[in-house]
mmCIF file of C-alpha atoms in Angstrom:
data_model
loop_
_atom_site.group_PDB
_atom_site.id
_atom_site.type_symbol
_atom_site.label_atom_id
_atom_site.label_comp_id
_atom_site.label_asym_id
_atom_site.label_seq_id
_atom_site.Cartn_x
_atom_site.Cartn_y
_atom_site.Cartn_z
ATOM 1 C CA MET B 1 0.000 0.000 0.000
ATOM 2 C CA THR B 2 1.002 3.612 -0.550
ATOM 3 C CA ILE B 3 -0.545 6.536 1.331
ATOM 4 C CA ILE B 4 -0.622 9.889 -0.474
ATOM 5 C CA ILE B 5 -1.189 13.138 1.441
ATOM 6 C CA ASP B 6 -2.491 15.784 -0.954
ATOM 7 C CA PRO B 7 -2.446 19.390 0.358
ATOM 8 C CA GLN B 8 -2.144 20.957 -3.137
ATOM 9 C CA SER B 9 -5.567 22.603 -3.081
ATOM 10 C CA SER B 10 -6.125 23.993 0.408
ATOM 11 C CA GLY B 11 -2.984 23.431 2.429
ATOM 12 C CA ILE B 12 -2.749 21.462 5.626
ATOM 13 C CA ALA B 13 -3.643 21.744 9.318
ATOM 14 C CA GLY B 14 -3.747 19.282 12.197
ATOM 15 C CA ASN B 15 -7.523 19.042 12.320
ATOM 16 C CA MET B 16 -7.680 18.510 8.534
ATOM 17 C CA ILE B 17 -5.297 15.551 8.853
ATOM 18 C CA ILE B 18 -7.419 14.060 11.643
ATOM 19 C CA GLY B 19 -10.622 14.581 9.654
ATOM 20 C CA ALA B 20 -9.173 12.834 6.598
ATOM 21 C CA LEU B 21 -7.906 9.911 8.703
ATOM 22 C CA VAL B 22 -11.331 9.529 10.335
ATOM 23 C CA ASP B 23 -12.782 9.490 6.820
ATOM 24 C CA LEU B 24 -10.362 6.633 6.061
ATOM 25 C CA GLY B 25 -11.566 4.641 9.053
ATOM 26 C CA ALA B 26 -9.900 5.905 12.248
ATOM 27 C CA ASP B 27 -12.220 5.564 15.262
ATOM 28 C CA GLU B 28 -13.578 9.020 16.127
ATOM 29 C CA ASP B 29 -14.701 7.988 19.633
ATOM 30 C CA GLU B 30 -11.188 6.807 20.506
ATOM 31 C CA LEU B 31 -9.725 9.971 18.998
ATOM 32 C CA LYS B 32 -12.076 12.234 20.952
ATOM 33 C CA GLU B 33 -11.099 10.528 24.199
ATOM 34 C CA ILE B 34 -7.339 10.605 23.647
ATOM 35 C CA MET B 35 -7.311 14.167 22.266
ATOM 36 C CA GLU B 36 -9.303 15.623 25.171
ATOM 37 C CA LYS B 37 -7.304 13.641 27.743
ATOM 38 C CA SER B 38 -3.871 14.537 26.329
ATOM 39 C CA ALA B 39 -4.707 18.248 26.004
ATOM 40 C CA ASN B 40 -6.218 18.582 29.487
ATOM 41 C CA PRO B 41 -2.942 19.452 31.322
ATOM 42 C CA PHE B 42 -2.593 22.457 28.979
ATOM 43 C CA GLY B 43 -6.233 23.548 28.916
ATOM 44 C CA LYS B 44 -9.590 21.857 28.704
ATOM 45 C CA ILE B 45 -10.951 21.251 25.197
ATOM 46 C CA GLU B 46 -13.952 19.637 23.543
ATOM 47 C CA VAL B 47 -13.588 17.624 20.324
ATOM 48 C CA THR B 48 -16.444 16.990 17.891
ATOM 49 C CA PHE B 49 -16.616 15.358 14.459
ATOM 50 C CA ASN B 50 -19.142 16.305 11.798
ATOM 51 C CA LYS B 51 -19.766 15.592 8.149
ATOM 52 C CA VAL B 52 -19.738 18.836 6.144
ATOM 53 C CA THR B 53 -19.881 19.749 2.488
ATOM 54 C CA LYS B 54 -17.187 21.974 1.004
ATOM 55 C CA LYS B 55 -18.168 23.156 -2.478
ATOM 56 C CA GLY B 56 -19.900 19.895 -3.267
ATOM 57 C CA ILE B 57 -17.401 17.536 -1.611
ATOM 58 C CA THR B 58 -18.392 15.739 1.598
ATOM 59 C CA ALA B 59 -15.630 15.727 4.201
ATOM 60 C CA THR B 60 -15.086 15.098 7.912
ATOM 61 C CA PHE B 61 -14.561 18.204 10.019
ATOM 62 C CA CYS B 62 -12.710 17.826 13.305
ATOM 63 C CA HIS B 63 -13.540 20.771 15.563
ATOM 64 C CA VAL B 64 -11.363 21.421 18.623
ATOM 65 C CA GLU B 65 -12.922 23.996 20.939
ATOM 66 C CA MET B 66 -10.705 25.479 23.640
ATOM 67 C CA LEU B 67 -12.688 25.794 26.874
ATOM 68 C CA GLU B 68 -9.893 27.275 29.013
ATOM 69 C CA HIS B 69 -6.441 28.809 28.648
ATOM 70 C CA LYS B 70 -3.597 28.055 31.051
ATOM 71 C CA HIS B 71 -0.330 29.915 31.508
ATOM 72 C CA SER B 72 2.525 29.177 29.103
ATOM 73 C CA VAL B 73 5.279 26.713 30.057
ATOM 74 C CA LYS B 74 8.836 26.197 28.874
ATOM 75 C CA TYR B 75 9.436 23.628 26.158
ATOM 76 C CA SER B 76 11.283 21.287 28.541
ATOM 77 C CA GLU B 77 8.343 21.327 30.971
ATOM 78 C CA PHE B 78 5.959 20.779 28.091
ATOM 79 C CA ILE B 79 7.870 17.703 26.857
ATOM 80 C CA GLU B 80 8.066 16.363 30.410
ATOM 81 C CA SER B 81 4.282 16.605 30.665
ATOM 82 C CA ILE B 82 3.816 14.764 27.356
ATOM 83 C CA ASN B 83 6.286 12.075 28.488
ATOM 84 C CA SER B 84 4.324 11.479 31.672
ATOM 85 C CA SER B 85 1.010 11.103 29.850
ATOM 86 C CA GLU B 86 -0.674 7.698 29.644
ATOM 87 C CA ILE B 87 -0.635 7.168 25.889
ATOM 88 C CA ASP B 88 0.957 4.526 23.686
ATOM 89 C CA GLU B 89 4.759 4.843 23.603
ATOM 90 C CA LYS B 90 4.941 4.962 19.801
ATOM 91 C CA VAL B 91 2.331 7.717 19.687
ATOM 92 C CA LYS B 92 4.140 9.597 22.444
ATOM 93 C CA GLU B 93 7.583 9.361 20.808
ATOM 94 C CA THR B 94 6.395 10.424 17.363
ATOM 95 C CA SER B 95 4.283 13.257 18.780
ATOM 96 C CA ILE B 96 7.327 14.596 20.647
ATOM 97 C CA LYS B 97 9.293 14.546 17.372
ATOM 98 C CA VAL B 98 6.550 16.666 15.786
ATOM 99 C CA PHE B 99 6.663 19.204 18.627
ATOM 100 C CA GLU B 100 10.446 19.248 18.428
ATOM 101 C CA ARG B 101 10.170 20.296 14.764
ATOM 102 C CA ILE B 102 7.885 23.176 15.763
ATOM 103 C CA ALA B 103 10.062 24.220 18.719
ATOM 104 C CA LYS B 104 13.258 24.165 16.622
ATOM 105 C CA ALA B 105 11.596 26.378 14.018
ATOM 106 C CA GLU B 106 10.413 28.831 16.695
ATOM 107 C CA SER B 107 13.804 28.894 18.420
ATOM 108 C CA LYS B 108 15.615 29.666 15.170
ATOM 109 C CA ILE B 109 13.157 32.373 14.141
ATOM 110 C CA HIS B 110 13.204 34.122 17.525
ATOM 111 C CA GLY B 111 16.909 33.596 18.199
ATOM 112 C CA LYS B 112 16.334 31.503 21.334
ATOM 113 C CA ASN B 113 17.695 28.281 22.715
ATOM 114 C CA ILE B 114 15.099 25.542 22.211
ATOM 115 C CA GLU B 115 14.816 25.121 26.000
ATOM 116 C CA ASP B 116 13.763 28.786 26.268
ATOM 117 C CA VAL B 117 10.887 28.439 23.813
ATOM 118 C CA HIS B 118 7.602 28.735 25.670
ATOM 119 C CA PHE B 119 4.560 26.602 25.082
ATOM 120 C CA HIS B 120 2.451 29.433 23.676
ATOM 121 C CA GLU B 121 5.041 29.638 20.883
ATOM 122 C CA VAL B 122 4.964 25.880 20.298
ATOM 123 C CA GLY B 123 1.176 25.685 20.360
ATOM 124 C CA ALA B 124 -1.736 25.727 22.757
ATOM 125 C CA SER B 125 -3.895 22.843 23.975
ATOM 126 C CA ASP B 126 -5.613 22.558 20.597
ATOM 127 C CA ALA B 127 -2.204 21.949 18.976
ATOM 128 C CA VAL B 128 -1.504 19.191 21.507
ATOM 129 C CA ALA B 129 -4.818 17.592 20.575
ATOM 130 C CA ASP B 130 -4.120 17.983 16.840
ATOM 131 C CA VAL B 131 -0.665 16.418 17.015
ATOM 132 C CA ILE B 132 -1.464 13.519 19.323
ATOM 133 C CA GLY B 133 -4.784 12.897 17.557
ATOM 134 C CA SER B 134 -3.119 12.806 14.128
ATOM 135 C CA ILE B 135 -0.327 10.499 15.247
ATOM 136 C CA TYR B 136 -2.727 8.205 17.118
ATOM 137 C CA ALA B 137 -4.872 7.882 13.966
ATOM 138 C CA TYR B 138 -1.718 7.340 11.861
ATOM 139 C CA TYR B 139 -0.727 4.319 13.957
ATOM 140 C CA SER B 140 -4.276 3.002 14.355
ATOM 141 C CA LEU B 141 -4.522 2.749 10.550
ATOM 142 C CA ASN B 142 -1.079 1.042 10.359
ATOM 143 C CA MET B 143 0.245 3.864 8.182
ATOM 144 C CA ASP B 144 3.653 3.399 9.809
ATOM 145 C CA LYS B 145 3.882 0.104 7.897
ATOM 146 C CA GLN B 146 3.075 1.774 4.556
ATOM 147 C CA LYS B 147 4.969 4.189 2.349
ATOM 148 C CA VAL B 148 3.680 7.739 2.844
ATOM 149 C CA ILE B 149 4.140 10.234 0.004
ATOM 150 C CA GLY B 150 3.490 13.960 0.374
ATOM 151 C CA LEU B 151 2.522 16.288 -2.480
ATOM 152 C CA PRO B 152 3.295 20.057 -2.590
ATOM 153 C CA ILE B 153 1.594 22.175 0.075
ATOM 154 C CA ALA B 154 -0.564 25.132 -0.931
ATOM 155 C CA VAL B 155 0.346 27.805 1.630
ATOM 156 C CA GLY B 156 -1.939 30.665 0.609
ATOM 157 C CA GLY B 157 -0.741 34.265 0.562
ATOM 158 C CA GLY B 158 -1.188 37.787 1.876
ATOM 159 C CA ARG B 159 -0.667 38.766 5.525
ATOM 160 C CA ILE B 160 -2.169 37.701 8.850
ATOM 161 C CA LYS B 161 -2.280 39.108 12.366
ATOM 162 C CA THR B 162 -0.381 37.044 14.965
ATOM 163 C CA SER B 163 0.901 37.442 18.545
ATOM 164 C CA HIS B 164 4.143 38.659 16.966
ATOM 165 C CA GLY B 165 2.384 41.288 14.852
ATOM 166 C CA ILE B 166 1.359 41.233 11.207
ATOM 167 C CA LEU B 167 3.309 38.585 9.302
ATOM 168 C CA PRO B 168 3.470 37.525 5.651
ATOM 169 C CA VAL B 169 1.913 34.233 4.575
ATOM 170 C CA PRO B 170 3.363 31.670 4.807
ATOM 171 C CA VAL B 171 4.462 32.613 8.309
ATOM 172 C CA PRO B 172 8.162 32.093 9.174
ATOM 173 C CA ALA B 173 7.498 28.906 11.189
ATOM 174 C CA VAL B 174 5.799 27.248 8.209
ATOM 175 C CA LEU B 175 8.709 28.138 5.927
ATOM 176 C CA GLU B 176 11.209 26.786 8.423
ATOM 177 C CA ILE B 177 9.358 23.499 8.981
ATOM 178 C CA ALA B 178 8.651 23.018 5.258
ATOM 179 C CA LYS B 179 12.294 23.343 4.167
ATOM 180 C CA ASP B 180 12.451 19.715 3.084
ATOM 181 C CA ALA B 181 8.967 19.745 1.560
ATOM 182 C CA LYS B 182 7.626 21.539 -1.508
ATOM 183 C CA ILE B 183 5.277 24.492 -1.257
ATOM 184 C CA VAL B 184 3.260 26.626 -3.660
ATOM 185 C CA GLY B 185 1.601 30.004 -3.068
ATOM 186 C CA GLY B 186 -2.145 30.596 -3.333
ATOM 187 C CA PRO B 187 -4.737 29.874 -4.452
ATOM 188 C CA VAL B 188 -6.256 32.384 -1.981
ATOM 189 C CA ASP B 189 -5.202 35.497 -0.086
ATOM 190 C CA ASP B 190 -5.294 33.722 3.280
ATOM 191 C CA GLU B 191 -3.279 31.347 5.468
ATOM 192 C CA LEU B 192 -3.730 27.721 4.378
ATOM 193 C CA ALA B 193 -0.815 25.883 6.010
ATOM 194 C CA THR B 194 -0.246 25.888 9.769
ATOM 195 C CA PRO B 195 3.012 25.067 11.575
ATOM 196 C CA THR B 196 1.298 22.159 13.336
ATOM 197 C CA GLY B 197 -0.039 20.669 10.101
ATOM 198 C CA CYS B 198 3.306 21.079 8.329
ATOM 199 C CA ALA B 199 5.224 19.498 11.223
ATOM 200 C CA ILE B 200 2.944 16.423 11.263
ATOM 201 C CA TYR B 201 3.240 16.143 7.470
ATOM 202 C CA ALA B 202 7.053 16.445 7.608
ATOM 203 C CA GLU B 203 7.312 13.764 10.301
ATOM 204 C CA ILE B 204 5.141 11.076 8.687
ATOM 205 C CA CYS B 205 6.011 11.513 5.000
ATOM 206 C CA ASP B 206 8.676 9.150 3.663
ATOM 207 C CA GLU B 207 9.022 11.010 0.379
ATOM 208 C CA ILE B 208 7.881 14.240 -1.290
ATOM 209 C CA LYS B 209 6.819 14.173 -4.952
ATOM 210 C CA ASP B 210 5.531 16.748 -7.443
ATOM 211 C CA PHE B 211 2.752 14.504 -8.706
ATOM 212 C CA ILE B 212 0.801 11.414 -7.695
ATOM 213 C CA PRO B 213 2.907 8.382 -8.719
ATOM 214 C CA GLN B 214 1.547 5.476 -10.729
ATOM 215 C CA THR B 215 -0.851 3.861 -8.282
ATOM 216 C CA LYS B 216 -4.321 2.379 -8.099
ATOM 217 C CA PRO B 217 -6.499 4.444 -5.679
ATOM 218 C CA LYS B 218 -8.340 2.217 -3.226
ATOM 219 C CA LYS B 219 -9.904 4.647 -0.735
ATOM 220 C CA ILE B 220 -9.907 8.439 -0.300
ATOM 221 C CA GLY B 221 -10.419 10.347 2.929
ATOM 222 C CA TYR B 222 -11.383 14.039 2.989
ATOM 223 C CA GLY B 223 -10.634 16.298 5.938
ATOM 224 C CA ALA B 224 -12.353 19.691 5.991
ATOM 225 C CA GLY B 225 -10.816 23.026 6.934
ATOM 226 C CA LYS B 226 -12.757 25.570 8.986
ATOM 227 C CA LYS B 227 -12.907 28.367 6.421
ATOM 228 C CA ASP B 228 -14.964 28.541 3.234
ATOM 229 C CA PHE B 229 -13.428 29.574 -0.090
ATOM 230 C CA ASP B 230 -14.442 29.566 -3.747
ATOM 231 C CA HIS B 231 -12.845 26.126 -3.975
ATOM 232 C CA PRO B 232 -13.246 23.054 -1.687
ATOM 233 C CA ASN B 233 -11.294 23.679 1.519
ATOM 234 C CA ILE B 234 -10.251 20.067 2.005
ATOM 235 C CA LEU B 235 -7.209 17.854 2.512
ATOM 236 C CA ARG B 236 -7.168 14.544 0.631
ATOM 237 C CA ILE B 237 -5.439 11.426 1.905
ATOM 238 C CA ILE B 238 -5.395 8.618 -0.632
ATOM 239 C CA GLU B 239 -4.912 4.954 0.205
ATOM 240 C CA SER B 240 -3.693 3.176 -2.914
ATOM 241 C CA THR B 241 -2.401 -0.131 -4.212
ATOM 242 C CA ASP B 242 1.065 -0.001 -5.722
ATOM 243 C CA ILE B 243 1.465 -0.650 -9.427
ATOM 244 C CA THR B 244 5.236 -0.227 -9.629
ATOM 245 C CA GLN B 245 7.518 -3.043 -8.479
ATOM 246 C CA SER B 246 10.556 -1.069 -7.331
ATOM 247 C CA ASP B 247 11.501 1.012 -4.363
ATOM 248 C CA GLU B 248 14.304 3.396 -3.444
ATOM 249 C CA ILE B 249 16.443 2.628 -0.434
ATOM 250 C CA ASP B 250 19.798 3.606 1.016
ATOM 251 C CA VAL B 251 22.394 0.993 1.893
ATOM 252 C CA ILE B 252 24.711 2.179 4.657
ATOM 253 C CA GLU B 253 27.942 0.247 5.229
ATOM 254 C CA THR B 254 31.006 0.388 7.451
ATOM 255 C CA ASN B 255 33.719 -2.040 8.586
ATOM 256 C CA LEU B 256 34.026 -2.906 12.281
ATOM 257 C CA ASP B 257 37.112 -4.436 13.899
ATOM 258 C CA HIS B 258 37.103 -3.189 17.467
ATOM 259 C CA LEU B 259 33.656 -3.977 18.899
ATOM 260 C CA THR B 260 32.817 -6.970 21.069
ATOM 261 C CA GLY B 261 30.009 -9.355 20.170
ATOM 262 C CA GLU B 262 27.818 -7.818 22.858
ATOM 263 C CA GLU B 263 28.460 -4.308 21.531
ATOM 264 C CA ILE B 264 27.635 -5.394 17.978
ATOM 265 C CA GLY B 265 24.414 -7.024 19.233
ATOM 266 C CA TYR B 266 23.463 -3.803 21.024
ATOM 267 C CA LEU B 267 24.149 -1.779 17.848
ATOM 268 C CA PHE B 268 22.078 -4.243 15.794
ATOM 269 C CA ASP B 269 19.014 -3.784 18.002
ATOM 270 C CA LYS B 270 19.433 -0.007 18.296
ATOM 271 C CA LEU B 271 19.555 0.525 14.523
ATOM 272 C CA LEU B 272 16.341 -1.463 14.076
ATOM 273 C CA ASP B 273 14.700 0.595 16.834
ATOM 274 C CA LEU B 274 15.781 3.790 15.038
ATOM 275 C CA GLY B 275 13.985 2.790 11.841
ATOM 276 C CA ALA B 276 16.362 0.602 9.811
ATOM 277 C CA SER B 277 14.482 -1.710 7.446
ATOM 278 C CA ASP B 278 17.113 -4.408 7.908
ATOM 279 C CA VAL B 279 20.525 -4.848 9.538
ATOM 280 C CA SER B 280 23.116 -7.527 8.752
ATOM 281 C CA ILE B 281 26.573 -8.331 10.147
ATOM 282 C CA THR B 282 28.999 -10.332 7.957
ATOM 283 C CA PRO B 283 32.399 -11.659 9.125
ATOM 284 C CA ILE B 284 35.239 -10.336 6.921
ATOM 285 C CA ILE B 285 39.049 -10.302 6.745
ATOM 286 C CA MET B 286 40.426 -6.770 6.744
ATOM 287 C CA LYS B 287 43.878 -5.403 5.914
ATOM 288 C CA LYS B 288 46.820 -6.928 7.798
ATOM 289 C CA ASN B 289 44.656 -10.074 8.088
ATOM 290 C CA ARG B 290 42.574 -8.596 10.912
ATOM 291 C CA GLN B 291 39.247 -10.249 11.550
ATOM 292 C CA GLY B 292 36.338 -7.840 11.396
ATOM 293 C CA SER B 293 32.680 -7.444 10.528
ATOM 294 C CA LEU B 294 30.838 -5.670 7.712
ATOM 295 C CA LEU B 295 27.836 -3.732 9.012
ATOM 296 C CA LYS B 296 25.189 -3.277 6.334
ATOM 297 C CA VAL B 297 22.021 -1.280 7.051
ATOM 298 C CA ILE B 298 19.049 -0.917 4.681
ATOM 299 C CA SER B 299 17.282 2.357 5.378
ATOM 300 C CA PRO B 300 14.312 4.379 4.110
ATOM 301 C CA LYS B 301 15.531 7.801 3.043
ATOM 302 C CA LYS B 302 13.806 9.596 5.916
ATOM 303 C CA ASN B 303 15.799 7.626 8.520
ATOM 304 C CA ARG B 304 19.203 7.842 6.835
ATOM 305 C CA GLU B 305 20.689 10.724 8.822
ATOM 306 C CA THR B 306 19.442 9.372 12.155
ATOM 307 C CA LEU B 307 21.022 5.973 11.456
ATOM 308 C CA ILE B 308 24.323 7.440 10.260
ATOM 309 C CA LYS B 309 24.622 9.555 13.415
ATOM 310 C CA ALA B 310 23.917 6.493 15.561
ATOM 311 C CA ILE B 311 26.578 4.437 13.747
ATOM 312 C CA PHE B 312 29.206 7.165 14.184
ATOM 313 C CA LYS B 313 28.313 7.587 17.846
ATOM 314 C CA GLU B 314 28.152 3.898 18.780
ATOM 315 C CA THR B 315 31.116 2.619 16.731
ATOM 316 C CA GLY B 316 33.535 5.530 16.516
ATOM 317 C CA SER B 317 33.839 4.720 12.812
ATOM 318 C CA LEU B 318 35.861 7.208 10.759
ATOM 319 C CA GLY B 319 34.069 6.474 7.507
ATOM 320 C CA ILE B 320 30.633 5.297 6.417
ATOM 321 C CA ARG B 321 29.687 4.334 2.870
ATOM 322 C CA ILE B 322 26.264 5.221 1.475
ATOM 323 C CA LEU B 323 24.781 3.730 -1.687
ATOM 324 C CA PRO B 324 21.779 5.990 -2.436
ATOM 325 C CA ASN B 325 18.849 5.379 -4.768
ATOM 326 C CA LEU B 326 19.440 1.644 -4.941
ATOM 327 C CA HIS B 327 16.503 -0.097 -6.591
ATOM 328 C CA ARG B 328 15.233 -3.457 -5.461
ATOM 329 C CA GLY B 329 12.445 -5.663 -6.750
ATOM 330 C CA LEU B 330 9.450 -5.661 -4.445
ATOM 331 C CA ALA B 331 6.513 -7.929 -3.958
ATOM 332 C CA LYS B 332 3.338 -6.126 -2.999
ATOM 333 C CA ARG B 333 2.916 -6.315 0.758
ATOM 334 C CA GLU B 334 -0.136 -6.247 2.984
ATOM 335 C CA PHE B 335 -0.532 -6.588 6.739
ATOM 336 C CA ILE B 336 -3.461 -8.753 7.824
ATOM 337 C CA LYS B 337 -4.572 -9.332 11.411
ATOM 338 C CA LYS B 338 -5.897 -12.752 12.515
ATOM 339 C CA GLU B 339 -7.129 -14.012 15.873
ATOM 340 C CA PHE B 340 -6.096 -17.315 17.487
ATOM 341 C CA GLU B 341 -7.313 -18.981 20.664
ATOM 342 C CA ILE B 342 -4.413 -20.329 22.733
ATOM 343 C CA GLN B 343 -4.837 -21.716 26.253
ATOM 344 C CA GLY B 344 -8.351 -20.302 26.375
ATOM 345 C CA GLU B 345 -7.249 -16.750 25.542
ATOM 346 C CA THR B 346 -7.672 -14.900 22.228
ATOM 347 C CA PHE B 347 -4.539 -13.356 20.698
ATOM 348 C CA GLU B 348 -4.263 -11.101 17.664
ATOM 349 C CA VAL B 349 -1.394 -11.824 15.259
ATOM 350 C CA THR B 350 -0.333 -9.628 12.341
ATOM 351 C CA PHE B 351 0.756 -11.463 9.187
ATOM 352 C CA LYS B 352 2.919 -9.881 6.483
ATOM 353 C CA VAL B 353 1.491 -11.184 3.200
ATOM 354 C CA GLY B 354 3.436 -10.887 -0.061
ATOM 355 C CA TYR B 355 1.845 -10.915 -3.524
ATOM 356 C CA ILE B 356 3.192 -11.239 -7.058
ATOM 357 C CA ASN B 357 0.618 -10.638 -9.802
ATOM 358 C CA GLY B 358 -2.174 -11.168 -7.291
ATOM 359 C CA GLU B 359 -0.801 -14.550 -6.112
ATOM 360 C CA ILE B 360 0.216 -14.976 -2.471
ATOM 361 C CA ILE B 361 3.899 -15.950 -2.313
ATOM 362 C CA SER B 362 4.422 -15.634 1.449
ATOM 363 C CA SER B 363 2.473 -15.189 4.666
ATOM 364 C CA ARG B 364 4.573 -14.763 7.795
ATOM 365 C CA PRO B 365 3.491 -13.849 11.340
ATOM 366 C CA GLU B 366 5.232 -10.840 12.893
ATOM 367 C CA TYR B 367 7.931 -11.827 15.390
ATOM 368 C CA GLU B 368 6.855 -9.333 18.067
ATOM 369 C CA ASP B 369 3.348 -10.863 18.164
ATOM 370 C CA LEU B 370 4.770 -14.390 18.486
ATOM 371 C CA LYS B 371 7.141 -13.215 21.215
ATOM 372 C CA ARG B 372 4.275 -11.580 23.131
ATOM 373 C CA ILE B 373 2.209 -14.782 23.028
ATOM 374 C CA SER B 374 5.191 -16.911 24.062
ATOM 375 C CA GLN B 375 5.929 -14.688 27.043
ATOM 376 C CA LYS B 376 2.267 -14.596 28.096
ATOM 377 C CA THR B 377 1.618 -18.349 27.779
ATOM 378 C CA ASP B 378 5.101 -19.755 28.520
ATOM 379 C CA ILE B 379 4.861 -21.753 25.272
ATOM 380 C CA PRO B 380 8.176 -21.982 23.335
ATOM 381 C CA LEU B 381 8.391 -19.503 20.466
ATOM 382 C CA ILE B 382 8.815 -22.251 17.853
ATOM 383 C CA LYS B 383 5.640 -23.964 19.125
ATOM 384 C CA VAL B 384 3.679 -20.674 19.025
ATOM 385 C CA LYS B 385 4.721 -20.265 15.397
ATOM 386 C CA GLU B 386 3.263 -23.711 14.621
ATOM 387 C CA LEU B 387 0.003 -22.887 16.452
ATOM 388 C CA VAL B 388 -0.732 -19.747 14.399
ATOM 389 C CA ARG B 389 -0.141 -21.242 10.964
#
């Protein structure tokens, strides 16, 4: 599957992303609960979802109403509060990355250390709800297991009144956050792209393209913006089936001759946790007949810099080789959830299913699900694997 985020017409905002993801199937009751709960430490809010029509197109509108305003807090205190919240760890970690993008943009624009940025500059309680709601919906729809492509963002134009005075559109924070994206002015004299929306978009997109790639659209979600224009004020998110059979990856390599087996094992696990698609260690003979290991990491482009920094830091390597834009043949992949009853308890297992020309060529249960069942039931992992076939 490929997910395409299309903000070409009316830009992007946090509530538009949430609305489009609800339109694609995210549970609005769950979202309402988690958004209101996560925003509460920063100000009480009320979240509602409604179907609206924007110039003939039906879309889901996510309305976040702020019921109270609390005093601003420093960025470090804000992150500490998010860290202490009772939400899924993946949602929490990715949401913090989104807020870090916003805070870094604000700190650069205002000439401050990131720790001195205050919460009113990062966003109020509605921004907390938008970010955590968007990321929660992203994971609930398993978008983290799909390729996410972003199209150019329409940013609008003109000038708007802000707490920092009258600013040109796009505002400086949007420009700073969208440096690695693609933007286009218009089509209206108004603000279309918000810092929060751009930061979420930048965090979850694997790749930015000028046009929709060759795909077969399967389902389209429409998220509505608050304002009305002469054109539909909507964000489209398209769920599609891949037609192409190739992908672009980076292969990162370096030679290791000074790490212990335990240290290599630690590095192996850390790189996978940081987003590597695959990690392999191969024994090699280096110059002067020294025994060593070849570290090879397959990485999506968006995780390349993070992985390279980790390799430098953990290995002390003086040189890392990168083979960019390497093409590989790909089977179409789909993740399917199945339920199994084991020792009187029902367990959900995710299977990675591979297709070639519509024919299933593989169907493998995810290791983490097997591990969880094994730990819960005390059944050996190899036996669990047999039970879920």
